[in-house]
mmCIF file of N, CA, C and O in Angstrom:
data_model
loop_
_atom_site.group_PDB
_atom_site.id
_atom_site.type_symbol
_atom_site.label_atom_id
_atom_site.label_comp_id
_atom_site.label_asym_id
_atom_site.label_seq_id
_atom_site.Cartn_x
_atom_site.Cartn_y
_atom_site.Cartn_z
ATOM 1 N N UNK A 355 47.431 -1.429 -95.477
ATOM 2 C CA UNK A 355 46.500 -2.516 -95.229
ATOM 3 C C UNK A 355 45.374 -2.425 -96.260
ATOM 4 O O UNK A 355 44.728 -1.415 -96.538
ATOM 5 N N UNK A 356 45.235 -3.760 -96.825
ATOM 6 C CA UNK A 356 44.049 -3.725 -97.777
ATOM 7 C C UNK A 356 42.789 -3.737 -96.802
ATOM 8 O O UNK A 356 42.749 -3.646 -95.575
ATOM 9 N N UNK A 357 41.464 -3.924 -98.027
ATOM 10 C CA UNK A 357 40.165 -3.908 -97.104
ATOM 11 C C UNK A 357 39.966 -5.265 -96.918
ATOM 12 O O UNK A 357 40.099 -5.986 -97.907
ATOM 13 N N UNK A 358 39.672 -5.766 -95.840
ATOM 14 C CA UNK A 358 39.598 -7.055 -95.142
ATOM 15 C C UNK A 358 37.898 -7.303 -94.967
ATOM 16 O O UNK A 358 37.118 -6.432 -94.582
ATOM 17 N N UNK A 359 37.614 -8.382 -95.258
ATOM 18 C CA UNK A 359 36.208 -9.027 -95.124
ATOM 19 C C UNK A 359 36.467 -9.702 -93.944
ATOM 20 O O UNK A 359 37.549 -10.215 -93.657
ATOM 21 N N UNK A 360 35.313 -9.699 -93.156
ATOM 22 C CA UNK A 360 35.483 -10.592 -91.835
ATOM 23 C C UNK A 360 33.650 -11.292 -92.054
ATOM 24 O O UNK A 360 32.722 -10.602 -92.473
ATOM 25 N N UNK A 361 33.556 -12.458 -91.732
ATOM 26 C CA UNK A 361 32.394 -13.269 -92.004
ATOM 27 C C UNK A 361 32.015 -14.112 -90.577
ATOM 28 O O UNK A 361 32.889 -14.858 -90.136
ATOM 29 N N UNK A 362 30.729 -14.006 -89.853
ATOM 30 C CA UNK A 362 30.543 -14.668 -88.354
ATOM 31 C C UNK A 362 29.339 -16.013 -89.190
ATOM 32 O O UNK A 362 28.737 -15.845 -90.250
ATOM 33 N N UNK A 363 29.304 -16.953 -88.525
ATOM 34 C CA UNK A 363 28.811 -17.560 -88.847
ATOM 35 C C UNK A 363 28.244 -18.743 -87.790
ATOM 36 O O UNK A 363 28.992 -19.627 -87.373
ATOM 37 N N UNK A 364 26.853 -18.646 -87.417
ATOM 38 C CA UNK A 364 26.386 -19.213 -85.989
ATOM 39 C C UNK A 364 25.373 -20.073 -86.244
ATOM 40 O O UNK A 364 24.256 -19.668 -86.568
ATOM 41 N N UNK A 365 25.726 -21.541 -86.100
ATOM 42 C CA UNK A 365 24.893 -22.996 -86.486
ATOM 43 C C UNK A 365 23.999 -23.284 -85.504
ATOM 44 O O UNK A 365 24.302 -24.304 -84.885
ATOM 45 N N UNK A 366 23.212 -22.859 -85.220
ATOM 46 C CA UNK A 366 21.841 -23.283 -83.554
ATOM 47 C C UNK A 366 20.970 -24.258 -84.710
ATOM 48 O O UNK A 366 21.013 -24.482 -85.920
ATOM 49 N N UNK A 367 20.102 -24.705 -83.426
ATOM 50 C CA UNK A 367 19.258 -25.630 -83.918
ATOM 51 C C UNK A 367 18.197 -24.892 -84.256
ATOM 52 O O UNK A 367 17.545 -25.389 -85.174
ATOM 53 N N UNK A 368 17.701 -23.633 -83.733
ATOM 54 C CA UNK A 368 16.870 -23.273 -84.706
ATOM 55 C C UNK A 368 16.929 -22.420 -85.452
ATOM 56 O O UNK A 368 15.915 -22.053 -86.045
ATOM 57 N N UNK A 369 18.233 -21.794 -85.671
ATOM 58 C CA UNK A 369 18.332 -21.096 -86.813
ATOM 59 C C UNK A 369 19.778 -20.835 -87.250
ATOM 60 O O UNK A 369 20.651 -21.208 -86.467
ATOM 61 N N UNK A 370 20.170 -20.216 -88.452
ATOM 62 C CA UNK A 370 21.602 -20.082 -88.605
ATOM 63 C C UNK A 370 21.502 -18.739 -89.407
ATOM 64 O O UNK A 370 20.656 -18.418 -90.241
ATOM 65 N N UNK A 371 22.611 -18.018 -88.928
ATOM 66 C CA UNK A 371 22.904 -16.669 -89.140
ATOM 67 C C UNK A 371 24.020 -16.668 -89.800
ATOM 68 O O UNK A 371 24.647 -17.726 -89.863
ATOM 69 N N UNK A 372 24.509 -15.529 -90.423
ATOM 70 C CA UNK A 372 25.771 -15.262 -91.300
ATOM 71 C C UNK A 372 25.694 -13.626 -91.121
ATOM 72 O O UNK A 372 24.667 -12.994 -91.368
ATOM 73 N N UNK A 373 26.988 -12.989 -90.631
ATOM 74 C CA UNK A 373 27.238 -11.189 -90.916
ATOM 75 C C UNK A 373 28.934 -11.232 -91.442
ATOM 76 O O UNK A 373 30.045 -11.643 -91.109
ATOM 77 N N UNK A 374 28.144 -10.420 -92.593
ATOM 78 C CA UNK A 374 29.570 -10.126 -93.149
ATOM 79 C C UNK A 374 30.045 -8.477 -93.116
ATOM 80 O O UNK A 374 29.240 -7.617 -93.472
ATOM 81 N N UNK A 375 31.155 -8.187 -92.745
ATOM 82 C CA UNK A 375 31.600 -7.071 -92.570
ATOM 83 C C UNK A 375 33.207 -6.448 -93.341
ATOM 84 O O UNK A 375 34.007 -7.300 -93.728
ATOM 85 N N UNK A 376 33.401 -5.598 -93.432
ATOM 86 C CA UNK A 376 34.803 -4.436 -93.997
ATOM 87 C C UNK A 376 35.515 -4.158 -92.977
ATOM 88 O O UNK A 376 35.011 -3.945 -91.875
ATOM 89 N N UNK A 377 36.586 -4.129 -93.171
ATOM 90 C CA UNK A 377 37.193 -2.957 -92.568
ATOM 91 C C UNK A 377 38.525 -2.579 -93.563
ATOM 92 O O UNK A 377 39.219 -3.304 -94.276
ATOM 93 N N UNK A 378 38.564 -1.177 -93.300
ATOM 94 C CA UNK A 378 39.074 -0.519 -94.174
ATOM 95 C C UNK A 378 40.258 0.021 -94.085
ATOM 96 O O UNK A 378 40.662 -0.356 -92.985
ATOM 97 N N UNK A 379 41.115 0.713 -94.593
ATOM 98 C CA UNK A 379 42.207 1.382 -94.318
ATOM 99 C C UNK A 379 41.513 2.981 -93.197
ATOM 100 O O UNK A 379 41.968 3.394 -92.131
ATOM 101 N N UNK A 380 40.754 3.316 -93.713
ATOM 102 C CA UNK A 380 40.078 4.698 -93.387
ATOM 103 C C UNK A 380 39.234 4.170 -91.835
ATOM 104 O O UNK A 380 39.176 4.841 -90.804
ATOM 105 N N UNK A 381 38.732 3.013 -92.020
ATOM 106 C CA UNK A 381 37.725 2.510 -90.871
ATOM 107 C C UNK A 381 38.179 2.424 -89.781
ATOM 108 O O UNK A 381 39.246 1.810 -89.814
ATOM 109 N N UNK A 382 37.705 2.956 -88.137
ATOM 110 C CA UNK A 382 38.441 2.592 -87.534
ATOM 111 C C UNK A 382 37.747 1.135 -87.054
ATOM 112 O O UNK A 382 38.480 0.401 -86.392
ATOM 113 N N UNK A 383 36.518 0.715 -87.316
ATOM 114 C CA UNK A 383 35.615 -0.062 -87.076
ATOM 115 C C UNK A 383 34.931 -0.811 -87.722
ATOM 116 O O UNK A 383 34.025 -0.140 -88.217
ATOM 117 N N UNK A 384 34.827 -2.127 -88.081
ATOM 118 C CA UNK A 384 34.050 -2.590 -88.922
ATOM 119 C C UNK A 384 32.929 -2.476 -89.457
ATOM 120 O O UNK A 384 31.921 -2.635 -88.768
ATOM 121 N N UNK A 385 32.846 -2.188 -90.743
ATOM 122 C CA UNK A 385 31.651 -1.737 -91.087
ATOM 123 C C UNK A 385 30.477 -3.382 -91.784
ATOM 124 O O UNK A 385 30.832 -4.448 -92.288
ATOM 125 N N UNK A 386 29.309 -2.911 -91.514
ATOM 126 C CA UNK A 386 28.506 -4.497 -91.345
ATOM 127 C C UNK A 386 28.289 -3.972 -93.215
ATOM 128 O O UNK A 386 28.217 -2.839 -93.693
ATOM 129 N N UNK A 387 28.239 -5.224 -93.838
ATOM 130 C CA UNK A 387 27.702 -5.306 -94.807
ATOM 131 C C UNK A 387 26.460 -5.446 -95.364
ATOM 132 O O UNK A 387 25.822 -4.950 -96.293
ATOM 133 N N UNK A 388 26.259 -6.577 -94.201
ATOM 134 C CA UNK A 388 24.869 -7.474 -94.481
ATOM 135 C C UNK A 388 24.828 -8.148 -93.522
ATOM 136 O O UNK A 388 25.871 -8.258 -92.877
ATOM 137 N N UNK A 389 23.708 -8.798 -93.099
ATOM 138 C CA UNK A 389 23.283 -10.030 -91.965
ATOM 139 C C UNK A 389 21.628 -10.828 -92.509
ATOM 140 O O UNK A 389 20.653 -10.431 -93.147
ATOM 141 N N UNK A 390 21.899 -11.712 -92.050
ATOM 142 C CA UNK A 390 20.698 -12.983 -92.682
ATOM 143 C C UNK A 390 20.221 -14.301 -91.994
ATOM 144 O O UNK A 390 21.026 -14.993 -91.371
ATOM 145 N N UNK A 391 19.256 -14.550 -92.080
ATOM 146 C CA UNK A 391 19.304 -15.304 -90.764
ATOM 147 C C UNK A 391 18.172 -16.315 -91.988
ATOM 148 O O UNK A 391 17.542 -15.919 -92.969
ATOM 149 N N UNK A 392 18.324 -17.996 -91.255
ATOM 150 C CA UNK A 392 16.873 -19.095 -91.643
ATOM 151 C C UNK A 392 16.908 -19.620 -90.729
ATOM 152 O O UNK A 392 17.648 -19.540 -89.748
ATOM 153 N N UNK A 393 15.932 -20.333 -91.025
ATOM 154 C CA UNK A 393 15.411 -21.587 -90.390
ATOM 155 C C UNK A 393 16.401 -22.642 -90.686
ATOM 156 O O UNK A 393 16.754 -23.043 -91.795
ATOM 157 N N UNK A 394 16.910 -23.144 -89.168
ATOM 158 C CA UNK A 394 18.045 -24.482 -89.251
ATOM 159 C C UNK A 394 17.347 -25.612 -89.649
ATOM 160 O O UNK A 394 16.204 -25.881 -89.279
ATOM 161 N N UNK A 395 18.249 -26.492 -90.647
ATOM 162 C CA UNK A 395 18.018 -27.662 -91.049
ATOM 163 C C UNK A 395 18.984 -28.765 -91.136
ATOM 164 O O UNK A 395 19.834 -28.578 -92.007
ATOM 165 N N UNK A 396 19.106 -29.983 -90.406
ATOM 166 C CA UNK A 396 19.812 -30.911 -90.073
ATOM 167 C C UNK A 396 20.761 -30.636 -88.915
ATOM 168 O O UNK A 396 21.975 -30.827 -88.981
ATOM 169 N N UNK A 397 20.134 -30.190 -87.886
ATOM 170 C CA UNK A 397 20.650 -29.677 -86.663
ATOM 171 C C UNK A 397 19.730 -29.951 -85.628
ATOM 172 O O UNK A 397 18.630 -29.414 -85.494
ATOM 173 N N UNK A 398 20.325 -30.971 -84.769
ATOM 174 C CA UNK A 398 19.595 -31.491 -83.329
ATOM 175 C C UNK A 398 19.905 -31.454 -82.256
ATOM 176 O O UNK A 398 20.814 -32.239 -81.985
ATOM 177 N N UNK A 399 19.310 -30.481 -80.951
ATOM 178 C CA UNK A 399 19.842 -31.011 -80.165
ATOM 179 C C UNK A 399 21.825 -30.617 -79.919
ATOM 180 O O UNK A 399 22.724 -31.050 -79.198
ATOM 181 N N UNK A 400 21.654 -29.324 -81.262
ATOM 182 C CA UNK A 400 22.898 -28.644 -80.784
ATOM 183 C C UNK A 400 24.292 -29.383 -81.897
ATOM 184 O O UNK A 400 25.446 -28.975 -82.028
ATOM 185 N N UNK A 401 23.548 -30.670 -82.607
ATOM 186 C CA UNK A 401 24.591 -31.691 -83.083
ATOM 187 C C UNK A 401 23.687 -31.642 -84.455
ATOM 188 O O UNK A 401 22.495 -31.526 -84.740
ATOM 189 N N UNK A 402 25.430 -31.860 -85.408
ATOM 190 C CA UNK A 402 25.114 -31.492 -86.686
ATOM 191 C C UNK A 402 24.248 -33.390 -87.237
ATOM 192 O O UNK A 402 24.897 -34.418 -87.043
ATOM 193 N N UNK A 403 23.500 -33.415 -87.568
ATOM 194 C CA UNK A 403 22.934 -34.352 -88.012
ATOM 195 C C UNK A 403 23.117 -35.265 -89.390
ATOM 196 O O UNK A 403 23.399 -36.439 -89.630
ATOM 197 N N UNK A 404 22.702 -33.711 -90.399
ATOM 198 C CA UNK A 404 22.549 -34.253 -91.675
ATOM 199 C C UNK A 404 23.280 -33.037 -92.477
ATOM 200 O O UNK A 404 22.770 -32.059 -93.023
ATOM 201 N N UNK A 405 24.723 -33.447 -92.358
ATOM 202 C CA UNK A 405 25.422 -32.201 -93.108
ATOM 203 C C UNK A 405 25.088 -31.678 -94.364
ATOM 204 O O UNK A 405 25.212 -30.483 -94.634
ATOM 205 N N UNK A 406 24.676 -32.514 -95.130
ATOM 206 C CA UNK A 406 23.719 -31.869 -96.339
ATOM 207 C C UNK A 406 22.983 -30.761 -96.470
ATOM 208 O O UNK A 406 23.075 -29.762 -97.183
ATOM 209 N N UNK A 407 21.990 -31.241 -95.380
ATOM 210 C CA UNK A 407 21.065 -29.892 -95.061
ATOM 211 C C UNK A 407 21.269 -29.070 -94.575
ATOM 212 O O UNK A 407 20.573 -28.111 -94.908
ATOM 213 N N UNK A 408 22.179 -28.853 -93.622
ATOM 214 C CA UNK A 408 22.912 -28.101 -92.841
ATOM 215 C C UNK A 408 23.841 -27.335 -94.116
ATOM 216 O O UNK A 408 23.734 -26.110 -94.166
ATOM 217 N N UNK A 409 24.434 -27.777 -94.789
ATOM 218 C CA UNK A 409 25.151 -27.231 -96.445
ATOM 219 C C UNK A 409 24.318 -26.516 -96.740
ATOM 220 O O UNK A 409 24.439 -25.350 -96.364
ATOM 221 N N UNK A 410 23.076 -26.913 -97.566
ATOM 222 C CA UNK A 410 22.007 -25.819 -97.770
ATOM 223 C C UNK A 410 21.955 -24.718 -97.320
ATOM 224 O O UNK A 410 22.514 -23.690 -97.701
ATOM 225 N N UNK A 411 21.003 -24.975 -96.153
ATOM 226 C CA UNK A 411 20.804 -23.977 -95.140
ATOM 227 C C UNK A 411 21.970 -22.459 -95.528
ATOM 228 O O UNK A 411 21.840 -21.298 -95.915
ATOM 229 N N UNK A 412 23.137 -23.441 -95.108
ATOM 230 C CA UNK A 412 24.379 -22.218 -95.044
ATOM 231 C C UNK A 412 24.434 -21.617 -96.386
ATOM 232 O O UNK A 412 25.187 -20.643 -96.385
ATOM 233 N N UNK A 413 23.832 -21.889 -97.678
ATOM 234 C CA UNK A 413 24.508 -21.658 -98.669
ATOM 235 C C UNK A 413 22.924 -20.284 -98.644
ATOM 236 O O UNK A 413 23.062 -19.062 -98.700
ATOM 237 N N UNK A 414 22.093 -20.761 -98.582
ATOM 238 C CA UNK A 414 20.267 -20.013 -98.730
ATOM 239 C C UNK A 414 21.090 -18.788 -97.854
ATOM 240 O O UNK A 414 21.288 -17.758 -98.497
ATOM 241 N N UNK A 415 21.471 -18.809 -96.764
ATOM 242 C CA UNK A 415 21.518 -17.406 -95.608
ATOM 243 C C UNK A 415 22.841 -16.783 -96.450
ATOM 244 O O UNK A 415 22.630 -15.589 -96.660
ATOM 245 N N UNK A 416 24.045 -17.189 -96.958
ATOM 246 C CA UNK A 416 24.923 -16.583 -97.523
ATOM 247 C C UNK A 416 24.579 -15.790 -98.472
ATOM 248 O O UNK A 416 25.023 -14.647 -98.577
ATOM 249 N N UNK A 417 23.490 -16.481 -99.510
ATOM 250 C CA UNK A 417 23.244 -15.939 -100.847
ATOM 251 C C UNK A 417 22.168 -14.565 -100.197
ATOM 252 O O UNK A 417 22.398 -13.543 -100.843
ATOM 253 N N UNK A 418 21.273 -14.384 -99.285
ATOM 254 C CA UNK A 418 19.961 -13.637 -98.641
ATOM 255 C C UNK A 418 21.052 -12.307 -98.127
ATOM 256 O O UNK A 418 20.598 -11.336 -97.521
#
């Protein structure tokens, strides 16, 4: 088994998160890479609004 990336990714209205994690041949457990969190934008009320901004958003917490 190669090393596998696993990526969570959680759209709320007030904020959006991203954790990216390993797991390994050796691992018995995923190991966290990184985690990042902003301020949501084009998200109301639970409903995606303005997918644009909502694009952003996701791209700012990926790159952090």
């Amino acid at each position: 088994m190669a090393e596998q990336l696993y990526t969570a990714l959680d759209i709320g209205t007030s904020k959006i998160a991203v954790l990216i994690a390993k797991l390994t041949e050796e691992d018995k457990e995923p190991r966290v890479m990184g985690f990042a969190s902003v301020a949501s934008r084009g998200v109301k009320r639970g409903q995606i609004v303005d997918i644009r901004q909502v694009t952003t958003a996701i791209e700012e917490c990926v790159e952090k």
